[in-house]
XYZ file of C-alpha atoms in Angstrom:
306
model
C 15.078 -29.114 24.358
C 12.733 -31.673 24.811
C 12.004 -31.138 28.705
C 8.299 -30.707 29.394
C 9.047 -27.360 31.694
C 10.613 -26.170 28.263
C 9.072 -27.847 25.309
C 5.707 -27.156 26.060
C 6.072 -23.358 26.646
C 8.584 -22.689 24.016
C 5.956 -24.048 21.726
C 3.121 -22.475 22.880
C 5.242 -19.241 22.580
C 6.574 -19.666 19.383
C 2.674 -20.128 17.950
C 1.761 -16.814 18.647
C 5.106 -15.581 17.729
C 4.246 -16.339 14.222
C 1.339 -14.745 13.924
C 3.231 -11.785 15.874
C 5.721 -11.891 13.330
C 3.032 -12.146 10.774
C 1.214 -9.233 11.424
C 4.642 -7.048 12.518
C 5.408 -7.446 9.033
C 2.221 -6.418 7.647
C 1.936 -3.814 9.681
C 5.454 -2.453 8.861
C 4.828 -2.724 5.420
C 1.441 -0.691 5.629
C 3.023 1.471 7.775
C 5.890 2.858 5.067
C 3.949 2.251 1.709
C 0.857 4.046 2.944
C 1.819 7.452 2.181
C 1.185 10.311 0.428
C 4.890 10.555 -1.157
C 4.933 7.469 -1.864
C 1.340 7.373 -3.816
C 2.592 10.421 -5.451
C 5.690 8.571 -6.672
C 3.292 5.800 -7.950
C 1.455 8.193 -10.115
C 4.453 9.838 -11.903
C 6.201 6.518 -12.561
C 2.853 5.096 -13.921
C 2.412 8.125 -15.794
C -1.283 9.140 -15.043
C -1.191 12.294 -15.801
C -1.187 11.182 -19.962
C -3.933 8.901 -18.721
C -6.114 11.603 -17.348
C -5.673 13.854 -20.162
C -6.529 10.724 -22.770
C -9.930 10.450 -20.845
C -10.562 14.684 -20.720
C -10.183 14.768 -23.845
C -12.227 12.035 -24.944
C -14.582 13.531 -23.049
C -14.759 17.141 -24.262
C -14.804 15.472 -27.893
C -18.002 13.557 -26.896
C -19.513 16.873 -25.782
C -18.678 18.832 -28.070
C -21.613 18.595 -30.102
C -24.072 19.046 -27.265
C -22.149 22.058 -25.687
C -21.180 23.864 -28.827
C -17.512 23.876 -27.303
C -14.472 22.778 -29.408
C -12.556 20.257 -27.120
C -9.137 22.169 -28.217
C -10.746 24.968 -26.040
C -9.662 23.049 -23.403
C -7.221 20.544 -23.970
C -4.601 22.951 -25.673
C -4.871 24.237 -22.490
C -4.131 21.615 -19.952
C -0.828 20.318 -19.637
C 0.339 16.913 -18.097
C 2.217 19.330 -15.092
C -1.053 20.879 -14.385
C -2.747 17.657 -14.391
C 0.090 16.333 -11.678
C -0.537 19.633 -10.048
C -4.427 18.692 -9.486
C -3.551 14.455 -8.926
C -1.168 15.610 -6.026
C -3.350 17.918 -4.467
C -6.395 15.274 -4.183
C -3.456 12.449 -3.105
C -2.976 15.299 -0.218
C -6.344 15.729 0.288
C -7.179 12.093 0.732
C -4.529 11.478 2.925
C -5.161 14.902 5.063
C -8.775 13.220 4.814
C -8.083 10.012 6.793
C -5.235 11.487 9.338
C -8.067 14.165 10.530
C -11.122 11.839 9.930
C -13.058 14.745 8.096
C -14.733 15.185 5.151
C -12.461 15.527 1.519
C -12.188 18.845 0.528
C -9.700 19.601 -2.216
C -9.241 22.653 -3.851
C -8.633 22.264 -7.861
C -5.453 24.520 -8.392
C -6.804 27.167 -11.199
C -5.811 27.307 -14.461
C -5.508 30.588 -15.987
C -4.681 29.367 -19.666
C -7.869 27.299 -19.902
C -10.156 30.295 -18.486
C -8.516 32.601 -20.840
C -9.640 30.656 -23.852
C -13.158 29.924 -22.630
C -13.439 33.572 -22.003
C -12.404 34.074 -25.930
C -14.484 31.594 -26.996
C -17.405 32.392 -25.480
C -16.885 36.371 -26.417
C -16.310 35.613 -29.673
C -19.065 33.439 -31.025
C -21.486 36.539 -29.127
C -19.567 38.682 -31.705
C -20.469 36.765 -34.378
C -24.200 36.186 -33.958
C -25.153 39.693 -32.115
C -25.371 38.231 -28.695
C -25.229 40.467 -25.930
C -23.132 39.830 -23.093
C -25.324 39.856 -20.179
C -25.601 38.951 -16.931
C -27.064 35.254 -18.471
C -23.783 35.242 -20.686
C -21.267 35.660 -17.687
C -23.566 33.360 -15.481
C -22.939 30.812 -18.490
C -19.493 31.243 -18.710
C -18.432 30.963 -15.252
C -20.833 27.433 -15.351
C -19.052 26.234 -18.029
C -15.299 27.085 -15.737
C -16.808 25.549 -12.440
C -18.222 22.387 -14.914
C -14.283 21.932 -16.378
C -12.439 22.069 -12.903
C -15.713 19.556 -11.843
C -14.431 17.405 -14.658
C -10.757 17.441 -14.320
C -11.114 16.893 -10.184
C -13.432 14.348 -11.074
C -10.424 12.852 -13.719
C -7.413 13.464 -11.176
C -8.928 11.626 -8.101
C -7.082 8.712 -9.382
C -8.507 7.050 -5.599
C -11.581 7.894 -5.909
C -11.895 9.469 -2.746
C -14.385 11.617 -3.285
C -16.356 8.526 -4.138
C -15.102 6.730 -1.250
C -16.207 9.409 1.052
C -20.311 9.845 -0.083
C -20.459 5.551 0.876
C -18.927 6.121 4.086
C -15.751 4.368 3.394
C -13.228 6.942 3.787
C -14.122 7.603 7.405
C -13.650 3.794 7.994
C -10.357 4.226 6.061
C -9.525 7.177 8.555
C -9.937 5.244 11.843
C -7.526 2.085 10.507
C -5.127 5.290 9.127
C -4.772 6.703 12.344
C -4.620 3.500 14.270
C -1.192 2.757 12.121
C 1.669 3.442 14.522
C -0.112 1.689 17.195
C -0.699 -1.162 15.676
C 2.664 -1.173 14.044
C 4.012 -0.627 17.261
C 1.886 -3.564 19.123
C 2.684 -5.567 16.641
C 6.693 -5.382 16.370
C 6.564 -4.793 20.052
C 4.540 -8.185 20.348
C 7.059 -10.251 18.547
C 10.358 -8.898 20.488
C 8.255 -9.633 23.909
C 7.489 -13.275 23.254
C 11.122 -13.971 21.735
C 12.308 -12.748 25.312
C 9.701 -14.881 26.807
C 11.155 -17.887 24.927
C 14.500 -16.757 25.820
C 13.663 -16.821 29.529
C 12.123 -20.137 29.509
C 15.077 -21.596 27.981
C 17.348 -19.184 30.096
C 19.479 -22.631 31.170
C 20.295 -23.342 27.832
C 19.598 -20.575 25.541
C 20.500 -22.761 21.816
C 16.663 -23.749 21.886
C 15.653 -19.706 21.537
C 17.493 -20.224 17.958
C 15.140 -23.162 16.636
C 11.898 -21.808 18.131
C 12.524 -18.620 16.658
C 13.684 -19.965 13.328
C 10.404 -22.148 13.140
C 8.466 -19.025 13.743
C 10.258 -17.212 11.326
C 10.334 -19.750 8.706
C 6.464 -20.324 9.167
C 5.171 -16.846 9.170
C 8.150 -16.364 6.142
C 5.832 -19.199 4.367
C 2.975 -17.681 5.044
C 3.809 -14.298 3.864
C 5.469 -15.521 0.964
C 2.883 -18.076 -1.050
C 0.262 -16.163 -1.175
C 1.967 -12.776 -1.955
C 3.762 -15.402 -5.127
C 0.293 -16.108 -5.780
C -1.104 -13.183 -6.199
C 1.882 -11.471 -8.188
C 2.444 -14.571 -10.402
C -1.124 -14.849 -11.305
C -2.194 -11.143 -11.696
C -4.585 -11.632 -9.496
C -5.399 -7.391 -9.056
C -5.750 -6.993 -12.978
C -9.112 -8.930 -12.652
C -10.635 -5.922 -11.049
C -13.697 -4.101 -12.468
C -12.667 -0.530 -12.945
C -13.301 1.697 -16.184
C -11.134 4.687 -15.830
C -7.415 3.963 -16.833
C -5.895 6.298 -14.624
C -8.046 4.847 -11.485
C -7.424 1.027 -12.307
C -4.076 1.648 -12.517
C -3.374 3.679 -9.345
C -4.988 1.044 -7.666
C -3.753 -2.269 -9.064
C -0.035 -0.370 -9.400
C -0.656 0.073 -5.399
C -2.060 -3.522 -4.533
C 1.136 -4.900 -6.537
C 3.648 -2.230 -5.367
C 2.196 -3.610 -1.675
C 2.356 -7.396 -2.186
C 5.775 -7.380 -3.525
C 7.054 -5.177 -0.592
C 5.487 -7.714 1.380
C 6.956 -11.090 -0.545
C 10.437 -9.503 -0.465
C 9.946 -8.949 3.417
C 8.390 -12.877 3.935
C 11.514 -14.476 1.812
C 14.361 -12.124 4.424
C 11.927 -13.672 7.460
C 12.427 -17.383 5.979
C 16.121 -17.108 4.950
C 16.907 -15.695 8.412
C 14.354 -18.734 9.893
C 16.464 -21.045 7.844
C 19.710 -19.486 9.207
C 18.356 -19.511 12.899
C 17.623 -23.270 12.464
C 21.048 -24.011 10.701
C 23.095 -22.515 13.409
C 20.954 -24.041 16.191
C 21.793 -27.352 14.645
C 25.700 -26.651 13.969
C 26.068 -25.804 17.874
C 23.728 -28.565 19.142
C 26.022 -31.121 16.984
C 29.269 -29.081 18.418
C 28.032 -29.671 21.589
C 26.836 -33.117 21.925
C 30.435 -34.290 19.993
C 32.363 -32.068 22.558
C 30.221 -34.320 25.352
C 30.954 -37.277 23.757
C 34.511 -36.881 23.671
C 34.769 -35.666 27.370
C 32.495 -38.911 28.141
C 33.448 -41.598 26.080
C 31.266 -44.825 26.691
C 32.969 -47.093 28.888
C 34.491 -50.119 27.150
C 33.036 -53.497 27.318
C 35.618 -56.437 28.899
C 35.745 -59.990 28.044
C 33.110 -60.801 30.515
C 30.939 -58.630 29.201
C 30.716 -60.701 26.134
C 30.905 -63.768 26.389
């Protein structure tokens, strides 16, 4: 193994197989997380939906003295299915967003229960003080429905994509997005190439592919793996400055959900590292006692020591 025309190359090799192996795994792990079943999952197992409705209706009973508007007028109304209704259909916007690189544009899915009782409300306290219903009246009323599906898009967009999108950052989003197979497939496609290439260059005797490939895999395993401990052990993502429940925990729920996908990947890459290296050395001690007992030394005479 320790020929120059195979040691040097083999090691040279195996350095960028690491961070081939490295970034395959990243990649991979992007790749299949990343989704918009699988952020829909998040937000029913996290519950958001009784998150958003906790923060609606905190907010109608805030405004309920400036708008004249009981917030039961609206939250008897809105259920936690409709609210999953309107969270999945910005989670498909976002991600429709960033695989076309255009501009969010979600559609709040109407809710005919909360219009209904706006429409009583508003008719009848103009019953009760003489107001007619006008052309102002209806103008007011259909402000006050646009204002409430405003305010529950605004509460569902548990990514803030609409946010991301007026900075500029959901178009940078898109072009990484839609980059994603490539660079998954560069990646994975990366690592198998230079494990051939160390395969060829120790074509002779192939046990040395086993122990560069192990050290590869056993340092890029490391490298996955303490930093991804780190961060999980120390809550690292619950330090992060967000207000709204629902928001901080669709994102922190994702950034763990991610690094732990990611640790449980890096600890497989060292085990099978360790297992590479552990068979390597089995077969290279197999093989040097099979030599030795095909060669024995020769055996000194009498001559030979005195």
């Amino acid at each position: 193994m320790k020929k120059v025309s195979t040691y040097l190359p083999s090691l040279i090799l195996s350095i960028f197989l690491v961070l081939a192996l490295f970034g395959s795994l990243a990649m991979t792990i992007f790749d299949i997380n990343v989704t918009a079943k699988k952020a829909k999952a998040l937000s029913e197992k996290k519950e958001l939906s009784s998150k958003v409705i906790t923060q609606l209706n905190k907010h109608y009973r805030e405004q309920a003295a400036a708008t004249g508007i009981p917030a039961n007028v609206f939250m008897d109304n809105i259920s936690e299915e409709y609210i999953d209704s309107v969270i999945d259909a910005y989670i498909d916007g976002t991600f429709t967003a960033m695989k076309t690189n255009r501009s969010l544009n979600v559609q709040v899915p109407k809710n005919p229960a909360m219009e209904e009782a706006l429409e009583k409300f508003f008719g009848d306290y103009a019953d009760s003080i003489g107001y007619e219903k006008n052309e102002a009246f209806y103008r007011k009323l259909d402000n006050t429905k646009t204002n409430a599906y405003k305010n529950i898009g605004s509460c569902c967009d548990v990514f803030k994509a609409s946010s991301l999108g007026k900075h500029g950052l959901l178009s940078k989003a898109s072009k990484l997005y839609r980059l994603r197979p490539l660079l998954t497939f560069a990646s994975v496609g990366g690592a198998v190439l230079l494990m051939l290439f160390i395969l060829a260059v120790n074509w002779k005797d192939k046990r040395p592919f086993l122990y560069w490939t192990g050290i590869a895999a056993v340092i890029s395993g490391i490298f996955g793996t303490v930093p991804s401990i780190y961060l999980v052990s120390t809550k690292y993502f619950d330090s992060f400055s967000i207000k709204q429940p629902q928001v901080f925990t669709a994102y922190t729920a994702s950034m763990y959900r991610l690094t732990e996908a990611f640790m449980a990947v890096s600890i497989s890459l060292l085990v099978i590292g360790i297992a590479l290296i552990v068979i390597y050395g089995v077969s290279y001690r197999k093989n040097k006692s099979i030599a030795d007992s095909t060669h024995p030394a020769p055996e000194k005479n009498e001559a030979d020591t005195n």
